[in-house]
XYZ file of C-alpha atoms in Angstrom:
570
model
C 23.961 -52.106 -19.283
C 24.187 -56.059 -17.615
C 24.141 -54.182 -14.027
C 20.864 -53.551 -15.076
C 19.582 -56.832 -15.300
C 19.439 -57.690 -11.641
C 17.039 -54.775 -10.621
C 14.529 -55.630 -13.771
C 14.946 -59.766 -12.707
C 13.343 -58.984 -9.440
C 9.957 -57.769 -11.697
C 10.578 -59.953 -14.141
C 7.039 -61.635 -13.488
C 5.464 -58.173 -14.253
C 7.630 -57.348 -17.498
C 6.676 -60.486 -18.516
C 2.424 -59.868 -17.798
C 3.068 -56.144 -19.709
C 4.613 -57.165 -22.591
C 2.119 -60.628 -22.829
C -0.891 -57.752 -23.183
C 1.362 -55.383 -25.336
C 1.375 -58.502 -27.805
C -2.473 -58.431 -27.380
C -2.564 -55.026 -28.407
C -0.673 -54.883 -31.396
C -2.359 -58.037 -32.241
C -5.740 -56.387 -32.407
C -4.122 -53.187 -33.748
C -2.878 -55.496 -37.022
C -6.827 -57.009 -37.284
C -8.276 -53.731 -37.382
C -7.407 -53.184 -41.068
C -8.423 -56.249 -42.794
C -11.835 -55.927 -40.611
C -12.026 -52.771 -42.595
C -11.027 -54.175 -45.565
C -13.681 -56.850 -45.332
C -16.365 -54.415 -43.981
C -15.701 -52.595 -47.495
C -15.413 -55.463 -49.740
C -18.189 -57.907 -48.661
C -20.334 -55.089 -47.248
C -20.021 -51.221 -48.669
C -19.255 -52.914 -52.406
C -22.461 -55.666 -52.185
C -24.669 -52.974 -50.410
C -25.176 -55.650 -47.270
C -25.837 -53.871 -44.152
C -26.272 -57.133 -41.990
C -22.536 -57.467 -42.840
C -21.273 -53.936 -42.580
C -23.082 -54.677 -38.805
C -21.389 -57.784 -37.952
C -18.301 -56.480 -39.075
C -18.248 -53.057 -37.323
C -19.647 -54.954 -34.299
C -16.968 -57.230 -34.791
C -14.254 -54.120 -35.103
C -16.189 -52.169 -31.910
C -15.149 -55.614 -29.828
C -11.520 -55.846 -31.083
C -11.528 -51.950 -30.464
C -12.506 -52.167 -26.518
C -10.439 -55.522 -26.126
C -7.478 -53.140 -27.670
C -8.136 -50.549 -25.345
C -8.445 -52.849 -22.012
C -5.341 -54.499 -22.307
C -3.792 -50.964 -23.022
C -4.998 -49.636 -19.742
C -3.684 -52.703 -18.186
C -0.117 -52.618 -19.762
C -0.196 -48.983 -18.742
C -0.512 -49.808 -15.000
C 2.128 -52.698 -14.918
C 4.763 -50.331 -17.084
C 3.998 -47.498 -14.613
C 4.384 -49.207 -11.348
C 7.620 -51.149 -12.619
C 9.362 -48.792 -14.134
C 9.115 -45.938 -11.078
C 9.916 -49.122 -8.350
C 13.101 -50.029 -10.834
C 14.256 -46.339 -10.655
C 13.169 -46.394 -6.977
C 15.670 -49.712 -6.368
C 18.105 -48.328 -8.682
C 18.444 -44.811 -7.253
C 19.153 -46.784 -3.761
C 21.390 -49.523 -4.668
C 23.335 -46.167 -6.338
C 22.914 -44.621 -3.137
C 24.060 -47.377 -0.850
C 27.011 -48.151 -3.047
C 28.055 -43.999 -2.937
C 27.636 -44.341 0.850
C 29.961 -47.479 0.717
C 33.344 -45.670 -1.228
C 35.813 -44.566 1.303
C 36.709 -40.542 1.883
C 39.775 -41.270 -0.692
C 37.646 -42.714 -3.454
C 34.562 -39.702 -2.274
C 37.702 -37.336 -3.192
C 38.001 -38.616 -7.118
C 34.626 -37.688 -8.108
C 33.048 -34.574 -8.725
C 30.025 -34.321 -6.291
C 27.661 -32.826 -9.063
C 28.592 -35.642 -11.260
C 27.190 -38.157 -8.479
C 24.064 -35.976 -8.318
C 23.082 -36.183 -11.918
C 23.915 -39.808 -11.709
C 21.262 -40.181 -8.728
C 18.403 -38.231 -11.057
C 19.102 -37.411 -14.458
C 20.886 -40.818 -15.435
C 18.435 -43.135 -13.581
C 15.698 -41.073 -15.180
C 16.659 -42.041 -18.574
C 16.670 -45.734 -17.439
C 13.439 -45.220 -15.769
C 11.691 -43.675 -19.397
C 13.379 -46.112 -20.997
C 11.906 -49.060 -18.861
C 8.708 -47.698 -19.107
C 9.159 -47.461 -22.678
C 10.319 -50.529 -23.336
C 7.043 -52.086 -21.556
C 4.938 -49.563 -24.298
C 5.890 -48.986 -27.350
C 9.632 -50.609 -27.951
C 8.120 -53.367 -27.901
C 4.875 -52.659 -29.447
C 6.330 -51.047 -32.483
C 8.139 -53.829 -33.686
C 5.663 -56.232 -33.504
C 3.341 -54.060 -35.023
C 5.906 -53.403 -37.567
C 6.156 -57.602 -37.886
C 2.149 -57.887 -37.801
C 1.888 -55.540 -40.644
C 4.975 -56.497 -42.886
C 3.297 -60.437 -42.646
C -0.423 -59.085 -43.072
C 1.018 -57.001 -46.202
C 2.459 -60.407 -47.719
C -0.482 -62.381 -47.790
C -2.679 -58.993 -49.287
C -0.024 -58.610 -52.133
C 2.868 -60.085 -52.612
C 4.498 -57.550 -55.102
C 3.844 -54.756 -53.124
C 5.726 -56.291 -50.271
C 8.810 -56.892 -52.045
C 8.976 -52.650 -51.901
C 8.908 -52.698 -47.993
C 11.352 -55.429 -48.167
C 13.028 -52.832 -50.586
C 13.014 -50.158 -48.130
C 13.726 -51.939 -44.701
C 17.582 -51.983 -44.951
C 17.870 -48.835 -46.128
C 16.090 -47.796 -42.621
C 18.292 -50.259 -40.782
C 21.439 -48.956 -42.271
C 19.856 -45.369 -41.184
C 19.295 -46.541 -37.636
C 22.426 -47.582 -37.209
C 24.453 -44.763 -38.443
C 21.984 -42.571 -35.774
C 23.070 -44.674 -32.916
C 26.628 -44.493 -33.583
C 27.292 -40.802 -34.049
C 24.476 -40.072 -31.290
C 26.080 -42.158 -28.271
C 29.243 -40.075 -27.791
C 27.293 -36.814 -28.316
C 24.907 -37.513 -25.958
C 27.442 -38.753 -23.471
C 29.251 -35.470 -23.790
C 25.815 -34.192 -23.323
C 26.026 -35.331 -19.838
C 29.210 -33.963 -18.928
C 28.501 -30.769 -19.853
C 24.999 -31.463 -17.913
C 27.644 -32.306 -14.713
C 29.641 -29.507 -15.175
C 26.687 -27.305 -15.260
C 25.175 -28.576 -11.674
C 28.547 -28.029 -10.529
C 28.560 -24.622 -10.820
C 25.349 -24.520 -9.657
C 25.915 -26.399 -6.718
C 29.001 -24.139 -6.018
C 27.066 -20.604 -6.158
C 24.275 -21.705 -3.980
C 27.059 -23.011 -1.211
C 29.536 -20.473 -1.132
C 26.150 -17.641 -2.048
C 27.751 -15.794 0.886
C 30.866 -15.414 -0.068
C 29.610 -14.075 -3.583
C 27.520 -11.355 -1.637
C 30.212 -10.268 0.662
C 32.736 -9.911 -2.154
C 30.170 -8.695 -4.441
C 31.205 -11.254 -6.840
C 27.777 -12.024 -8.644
C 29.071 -10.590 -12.017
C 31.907 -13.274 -12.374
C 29.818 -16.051 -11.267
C 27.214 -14.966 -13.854
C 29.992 -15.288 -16.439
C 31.214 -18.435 -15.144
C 27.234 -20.186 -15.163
C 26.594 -18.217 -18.238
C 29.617 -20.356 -19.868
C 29.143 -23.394 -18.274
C 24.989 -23.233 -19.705
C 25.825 -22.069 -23.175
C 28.133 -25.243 -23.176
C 25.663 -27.635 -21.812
C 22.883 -26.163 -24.406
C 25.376 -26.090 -27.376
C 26.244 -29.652 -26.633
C 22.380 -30.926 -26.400
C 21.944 -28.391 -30.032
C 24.871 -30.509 -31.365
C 23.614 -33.655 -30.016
C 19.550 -33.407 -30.842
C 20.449 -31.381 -34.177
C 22.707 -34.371 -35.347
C 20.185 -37.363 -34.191
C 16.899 -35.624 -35.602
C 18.566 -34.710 -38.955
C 17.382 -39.016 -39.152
C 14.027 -39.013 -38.773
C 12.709 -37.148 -41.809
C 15.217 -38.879 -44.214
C 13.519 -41.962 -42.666
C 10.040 -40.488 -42.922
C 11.068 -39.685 -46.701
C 12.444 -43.215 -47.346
C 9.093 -44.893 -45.591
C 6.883 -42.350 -47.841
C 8.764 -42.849 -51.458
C 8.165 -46.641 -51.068
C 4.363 -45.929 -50.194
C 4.057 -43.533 -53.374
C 6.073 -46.122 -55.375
C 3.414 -49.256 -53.624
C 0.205 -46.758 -54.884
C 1.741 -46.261 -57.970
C 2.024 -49.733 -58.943
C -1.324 -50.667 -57.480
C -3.185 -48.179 -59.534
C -2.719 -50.560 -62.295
C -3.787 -53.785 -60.664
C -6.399 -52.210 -59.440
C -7.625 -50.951 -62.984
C -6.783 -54.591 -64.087
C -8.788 -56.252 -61.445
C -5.662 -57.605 -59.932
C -6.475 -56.340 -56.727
C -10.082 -54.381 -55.307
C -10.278 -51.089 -53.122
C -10.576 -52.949 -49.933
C -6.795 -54.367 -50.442
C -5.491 -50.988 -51.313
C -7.085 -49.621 -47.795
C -6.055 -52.086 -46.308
C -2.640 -52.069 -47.630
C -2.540 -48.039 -47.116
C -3.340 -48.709 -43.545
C -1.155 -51.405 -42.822
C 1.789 -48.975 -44.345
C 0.829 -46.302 -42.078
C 1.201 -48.903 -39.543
C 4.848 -49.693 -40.479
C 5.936 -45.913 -40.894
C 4.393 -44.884 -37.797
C 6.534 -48.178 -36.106
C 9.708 -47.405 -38.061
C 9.346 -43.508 -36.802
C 8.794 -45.372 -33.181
C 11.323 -47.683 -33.682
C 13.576 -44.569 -34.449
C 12.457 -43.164 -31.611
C 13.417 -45.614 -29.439
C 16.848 -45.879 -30.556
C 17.400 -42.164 -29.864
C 16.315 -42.836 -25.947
C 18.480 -46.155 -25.884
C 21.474 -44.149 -27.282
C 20.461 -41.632 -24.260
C 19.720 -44.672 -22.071
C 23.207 -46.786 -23.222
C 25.291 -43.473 -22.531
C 23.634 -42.643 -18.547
C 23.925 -46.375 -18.008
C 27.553 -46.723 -18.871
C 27.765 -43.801 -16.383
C 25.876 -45.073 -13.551
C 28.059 -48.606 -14.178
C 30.766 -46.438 -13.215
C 29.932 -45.836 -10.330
C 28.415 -49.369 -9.157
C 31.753 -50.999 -10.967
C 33.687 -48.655 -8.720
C 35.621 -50.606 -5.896
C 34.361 -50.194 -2.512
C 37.879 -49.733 -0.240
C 35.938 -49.104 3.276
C 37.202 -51.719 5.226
C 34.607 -54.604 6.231
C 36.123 -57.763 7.851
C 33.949 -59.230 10.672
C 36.007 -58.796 13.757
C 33.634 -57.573 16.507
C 34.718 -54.463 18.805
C 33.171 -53.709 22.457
C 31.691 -50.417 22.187
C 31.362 -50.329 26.094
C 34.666 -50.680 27.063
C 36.762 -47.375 26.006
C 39.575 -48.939 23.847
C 43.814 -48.146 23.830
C 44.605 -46.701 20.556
C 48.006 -47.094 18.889
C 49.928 -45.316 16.174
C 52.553 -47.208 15.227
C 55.519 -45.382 12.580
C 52.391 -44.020 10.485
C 53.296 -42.329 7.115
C 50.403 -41.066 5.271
C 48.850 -38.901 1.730
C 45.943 -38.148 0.446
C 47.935 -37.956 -2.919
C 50.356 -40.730 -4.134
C 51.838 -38.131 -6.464
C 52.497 -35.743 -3.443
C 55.820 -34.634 -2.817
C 55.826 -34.354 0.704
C 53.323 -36.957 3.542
C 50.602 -34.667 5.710
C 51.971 -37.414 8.534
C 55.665 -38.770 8.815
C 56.758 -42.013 10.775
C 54.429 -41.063 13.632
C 54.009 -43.293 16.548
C 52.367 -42.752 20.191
C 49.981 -45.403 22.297
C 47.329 -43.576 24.229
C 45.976 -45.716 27.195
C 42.083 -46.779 27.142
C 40.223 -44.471 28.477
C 42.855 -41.089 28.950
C 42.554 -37.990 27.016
C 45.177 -36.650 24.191
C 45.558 -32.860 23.294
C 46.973 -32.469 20.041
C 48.380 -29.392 18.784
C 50.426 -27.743 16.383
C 50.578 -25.346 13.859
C 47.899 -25.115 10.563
C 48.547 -27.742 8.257
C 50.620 -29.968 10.676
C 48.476 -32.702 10.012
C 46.484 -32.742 13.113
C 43.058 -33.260 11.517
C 44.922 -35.918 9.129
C 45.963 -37.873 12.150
C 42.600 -38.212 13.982
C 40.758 -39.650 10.631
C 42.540 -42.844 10.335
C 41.136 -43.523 13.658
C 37.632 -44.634 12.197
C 39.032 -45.643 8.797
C 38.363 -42.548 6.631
C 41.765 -43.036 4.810
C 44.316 -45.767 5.548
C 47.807 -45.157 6.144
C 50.099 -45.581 3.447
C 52.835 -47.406 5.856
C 52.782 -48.422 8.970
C 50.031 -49.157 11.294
C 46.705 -48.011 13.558
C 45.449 -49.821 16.445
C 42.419 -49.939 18.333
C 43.130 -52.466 21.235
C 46.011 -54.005 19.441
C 43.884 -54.801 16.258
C 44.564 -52.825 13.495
C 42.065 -50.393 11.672
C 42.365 -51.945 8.702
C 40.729 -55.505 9.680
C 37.870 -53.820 11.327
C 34.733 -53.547 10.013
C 33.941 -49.987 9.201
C 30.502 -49.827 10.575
C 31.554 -51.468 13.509
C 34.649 -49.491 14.453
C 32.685 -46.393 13.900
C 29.972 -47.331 16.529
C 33.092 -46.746 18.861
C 33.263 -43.316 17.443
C 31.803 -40.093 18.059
C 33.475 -37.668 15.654
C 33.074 -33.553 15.874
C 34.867 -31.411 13.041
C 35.261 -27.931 13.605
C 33.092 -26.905 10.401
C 30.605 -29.353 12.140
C 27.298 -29.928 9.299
C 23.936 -29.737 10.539
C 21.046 -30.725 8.339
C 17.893 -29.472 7.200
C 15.411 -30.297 9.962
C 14.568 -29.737 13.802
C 17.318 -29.062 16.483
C 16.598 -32.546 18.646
C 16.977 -34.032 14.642
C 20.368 -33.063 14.330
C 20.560 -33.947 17.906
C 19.698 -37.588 17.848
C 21.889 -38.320 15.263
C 23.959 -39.332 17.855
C 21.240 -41.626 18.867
C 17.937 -41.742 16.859
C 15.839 -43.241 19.621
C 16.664 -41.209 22.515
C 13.962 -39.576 24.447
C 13.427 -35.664 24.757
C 15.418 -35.636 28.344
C 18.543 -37.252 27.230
C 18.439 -34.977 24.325
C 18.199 -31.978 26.292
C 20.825 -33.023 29.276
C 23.343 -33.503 26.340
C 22.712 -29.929 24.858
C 23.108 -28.749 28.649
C 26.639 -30.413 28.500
C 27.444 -29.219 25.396
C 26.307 -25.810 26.644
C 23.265 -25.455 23.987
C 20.487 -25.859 25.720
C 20.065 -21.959 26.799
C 20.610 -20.500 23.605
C 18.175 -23.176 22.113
C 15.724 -22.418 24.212
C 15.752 -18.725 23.803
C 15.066 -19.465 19.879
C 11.089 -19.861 19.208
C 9.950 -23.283 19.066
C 13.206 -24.408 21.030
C 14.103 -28.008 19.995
C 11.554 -28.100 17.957
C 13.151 -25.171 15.904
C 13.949 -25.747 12.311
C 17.548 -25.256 11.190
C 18.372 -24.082 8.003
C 20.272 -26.089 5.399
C 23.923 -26.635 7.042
C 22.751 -24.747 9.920
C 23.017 -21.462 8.087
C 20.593 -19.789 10.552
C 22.510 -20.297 13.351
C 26.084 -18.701 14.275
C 29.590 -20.477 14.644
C 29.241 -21.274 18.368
C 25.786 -22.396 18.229
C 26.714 -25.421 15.382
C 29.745 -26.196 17.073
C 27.481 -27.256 20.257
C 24.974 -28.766 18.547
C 27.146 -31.012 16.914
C 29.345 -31.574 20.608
C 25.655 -32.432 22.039
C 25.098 -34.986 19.046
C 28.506 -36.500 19.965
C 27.589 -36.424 23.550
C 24.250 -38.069 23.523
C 26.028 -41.112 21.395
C 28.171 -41.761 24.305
C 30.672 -43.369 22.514
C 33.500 -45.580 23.747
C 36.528 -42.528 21.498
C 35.468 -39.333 21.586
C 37.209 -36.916 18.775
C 36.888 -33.404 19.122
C 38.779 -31.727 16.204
C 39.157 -27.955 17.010
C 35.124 -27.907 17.606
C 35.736 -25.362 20.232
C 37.252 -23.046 18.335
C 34.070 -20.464 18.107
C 33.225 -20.654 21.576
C 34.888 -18.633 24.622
C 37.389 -20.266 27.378
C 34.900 -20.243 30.144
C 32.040 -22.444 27.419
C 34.879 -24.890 26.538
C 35.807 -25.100 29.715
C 32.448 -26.300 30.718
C 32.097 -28.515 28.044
C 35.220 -30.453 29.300
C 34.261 -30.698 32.162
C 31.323 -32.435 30.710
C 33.958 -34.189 28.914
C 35.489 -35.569 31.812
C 32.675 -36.433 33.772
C 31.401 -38.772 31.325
C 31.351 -42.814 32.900
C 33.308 -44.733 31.871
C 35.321 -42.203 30.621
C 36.010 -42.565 27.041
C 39.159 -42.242 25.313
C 39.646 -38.989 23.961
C 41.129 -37.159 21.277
C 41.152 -33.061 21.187
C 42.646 -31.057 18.635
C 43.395 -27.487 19.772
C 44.747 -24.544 18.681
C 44.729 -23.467 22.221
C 47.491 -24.758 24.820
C 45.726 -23.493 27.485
C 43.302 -26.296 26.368
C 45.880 -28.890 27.067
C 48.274 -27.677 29.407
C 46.728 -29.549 31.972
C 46.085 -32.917 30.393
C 47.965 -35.803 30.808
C 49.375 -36.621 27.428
C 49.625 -34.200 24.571
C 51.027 -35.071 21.362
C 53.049 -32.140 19.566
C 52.892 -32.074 15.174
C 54.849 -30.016 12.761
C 54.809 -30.478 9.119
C 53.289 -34.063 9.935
C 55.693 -35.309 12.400
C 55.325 -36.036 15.923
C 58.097 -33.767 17.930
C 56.675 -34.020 21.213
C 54.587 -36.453 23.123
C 54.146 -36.091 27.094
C 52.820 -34.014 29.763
C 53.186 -30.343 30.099
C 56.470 -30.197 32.342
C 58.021 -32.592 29.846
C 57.124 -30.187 26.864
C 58.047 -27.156 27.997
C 61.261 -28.545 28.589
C 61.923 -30.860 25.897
C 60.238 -29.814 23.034
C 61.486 -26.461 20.872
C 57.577 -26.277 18.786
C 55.465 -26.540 22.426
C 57.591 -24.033 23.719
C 57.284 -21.848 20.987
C 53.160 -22.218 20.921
C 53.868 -21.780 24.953
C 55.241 -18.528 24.359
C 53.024 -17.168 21.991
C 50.302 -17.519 23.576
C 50.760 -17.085 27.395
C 53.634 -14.854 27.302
């Protein structure tokens, strides 16, 4: 839990003011019983009411002092412990945000998610615990233990009797709960997993009519996750009334004994009050105390999780080299062999190598799976090539700092993701502080702005969670009008025409191309009427380049073109 440490240093001030008036309060909450013990002895026994006054006024002060520093220590532990899980939810965030697409790929997305809330809430009830009562209880449990010594000595030695035996209890609790609450969480992941999974693909269930199977599958995850907490609650609270029992036998055997002192005159009524209440003091701690090692074990296992994430090397790349973003850039590929997999048997790209001049457009095609979407990644840095080399103006992507290089880049997939908000939102993600017009001339190049404004509200319209309310076509050129209005130096379009019609993409290269300076341009297509006319067109099958030239040089000199040629136009 050390990673920890920095997020509670920067309130340490505060933890520090909290836990001064939580010593306060379990100060006055050891006084209270010897005030009642003298009220009774000096003041119920000699029938003196001025001192059964001054007393009780005396207890009524301690009482409200008690209860101020309370409310105070309430305040602090509130406000620190929700800005901790506040700083700790984003430094988990940012550091997410930070792991490149390979080390994204290694970790189950509904994992991540209960990282982000579940975890960090156990560290947040934990912090706010541990400004309330983990630390209250054992100083009240200190308090009481010394204020028991001084009333009696013998009866102490029974709570010093009974303390290991609670220690030894503790300690077995904490070492057969951590594991079973950790597995608690995994089940907890696997369960959000499935969740996350039916509401995505909820479509897909419909249409295939599907529900029955994914009610097994949820019903299996869920009986999982709640056997797992049964096994993990069942086996931690099977503690607490053995500890209860143990605390209780030594306050039977303490009565016991004092019976006879008390019949002796070795000790007076306002002792044995006193003594009951300082016992109930140190049960009601040890059941706290108890209490809080069951939410550290819950604490200790989300924390080792959440370390794993923010011990996780970040791989994005993040020299300093600076890169014009004005000035469209050459970009070089230079015998690049790449896999998402070391293990795999076979590369999605093979020795390729091309050099496409700043500012000129490439059309890459091929067949599915040719590693055409593969290629176009390593250009901002989502994966880095296992061998060989890619250059943006003859410095290589991998000494480029990632936010940097990506500035260059305006990126459009062909399942292009729109999020939950306004059209002119998703919009100006290409640029968050453009105004309404540039917004709305970069929908009219991407074609969008007459279908946008034939939906009510227009730009002002709210999309649906990945765009769900709108059709193929209409997301593609939403996102191409987000890439537009960035008017960035490389432009990739991969396959984001692919739910329009010819004469809409043509339009939108034409767009395209009319952009000044032009930018240099990558466009995956499956269509080679798409690229026929462009200048350079790079050719990929099974991840290696076989072609890379103009149309007339293809059609000639390339088997793969000419086979797309034919199959297509002929």
């Amino acid at each position: 839990m050390s990673f920890i440490f920095p997020y509670w240093q920067k309130y340490r001030k505060s933890i520090l003011v909290a836990i001064a008036f939580l010593s306060f309060e379990a100060f006055f909450d050891v006084l209270q019983p010897t005030i009642v013990a003298q009220i009774i002895n000096l003041g119920v026994q000699n029938s003196d009411m001025d001192v059964v006054l001054r007393l009780g006024g005396l207890m009524l002060l301690v009482t409200v002092l008690l209860a101020a520093c309370a409310v105070v220590r309430c305040v602090i532990s509130s406000r620190v412990s929700q800005s901790f899980g506040a700083d700790l939810r984003l430094g988990l965030f940012a550091k997410i945000n930070s792991f490149s697409f390979e080390t994204l790929g290694k970790k189950e997305t509904a994992g991540l998610i209960t990282r982000l809330t579940n975890d960090t809430s156990h560290l947040v009830l934990f912090t706010n615990g541990m400004m309330r009562i983990f630390v209250k209880s054992p100083l009240v449990l200190i308090g009481a233990f010394i204020m028991t010594l001084l009333l009696n000595f013998r009866l102490a030695i029974i709570l010093v009797a009974v303390t290991p035996i609670i220690g030894v209890l503790m300690y077995i609790s904490m070492k057969v709960g951590f594991p079973l609450f950790n597995r608690m969480q995994q089940a907890l992941d696997k369960n959000n997993s499935v969740i996350r999974e039916y509401l995505s693909g909820v479509r897909v269930v419909k249409a295939y009519n599907t529900f029955q199977q994914e009610t097994e599958r949820f019903d299996e995850s869920n009986a999982n996750l709640a056997e797992s907490s049964t096994i993990a609650m069942r086996t931690t609270g099977v503690f607490q009334p053995i500890i209860s029992f143990t605390i209780n036998m030594g306050l039977v055997a303490a009565l016991w004994l004092a019976r006879d002192w008390v019949a002796e005159q070795q000790m007076n009524v306002g002792q044995i009050i006193a003594f009951i209440n300082y016992m109930n003091q140190i049960m009601f701690s040890m059941g706290t105390i108890f209490m809080v090692y069951q939410q550290l074990i819950r604490a200790k296992a989300s924390a080792e999780r959440i370390g794993e994430i923010l011990s996780e090397e970040t791989t994005e790349i993040s020299s300093q080299n600076n890169v014009d973003n004005l000035v469209p850039p050459s970009v070089e590929f230079s015998n690049v062999t790449f896999l998402y997999n070391q293990t795999a048997s076979k590369p999605v790209l093979q020795d390729v190598s091309f050099v496409l001049p700043a500012g000129k457009t490439l059309g890459i095609i091929g067949s599915t799976g040719s590693g055409k979407t593969s290629l176009v990644q390593l250009i901002p840095g989502f994966y880095l090539p296992n061998s060989g080399v890619v250059k943006i103006n003859d410095t290589p992507v991998s000494q480029e700092n990632a936010a940097e290089i990506r500035n260059l880049i305006a990126y459009v997939a062909q399942q292009n993701t729109l999020f939950y908000g306004t059209i002119a939102d998703n919009i100006k993600m290409g640029k968050f502080n453009a105004t309404d017009q540039e917004v709305e001339q970069a929908a009219k190049s991407a074609c969008a702005h007459d279908f946008i404004m034939e939906i009510p509200d227009g730009y002002n319209a709210i999309i649906g969670q990945k765009g769900v309310n709108l059709s193929g076509g209409q997301r593609q050129r939403i996102g191409i009008a987000r890439a537009l209005l960035k008017k960035s130096s490389i432009l990739i379009l991969d396959d984001c025409v692919s739910a329009v019609d010819v004469e809409t993409e043509a339009q939108i290269m034409h767009a395209v191309n009319s952009i000044n300076p032009a930018p240099t341009c990558f466009m995956i297509t499956q269509r080679i009427s798409s690229v026929m006319n462009l200048p350079h067109i790079l050719v990929l099958d099974e991840g290696k380049a076989v072609g890379f030239g103009n149309h007339s040089t293809l059609i000639n000199s390339c088997e793969t073109y000419q086979e797309i040629y034919h199959s297509q136009l002929i």
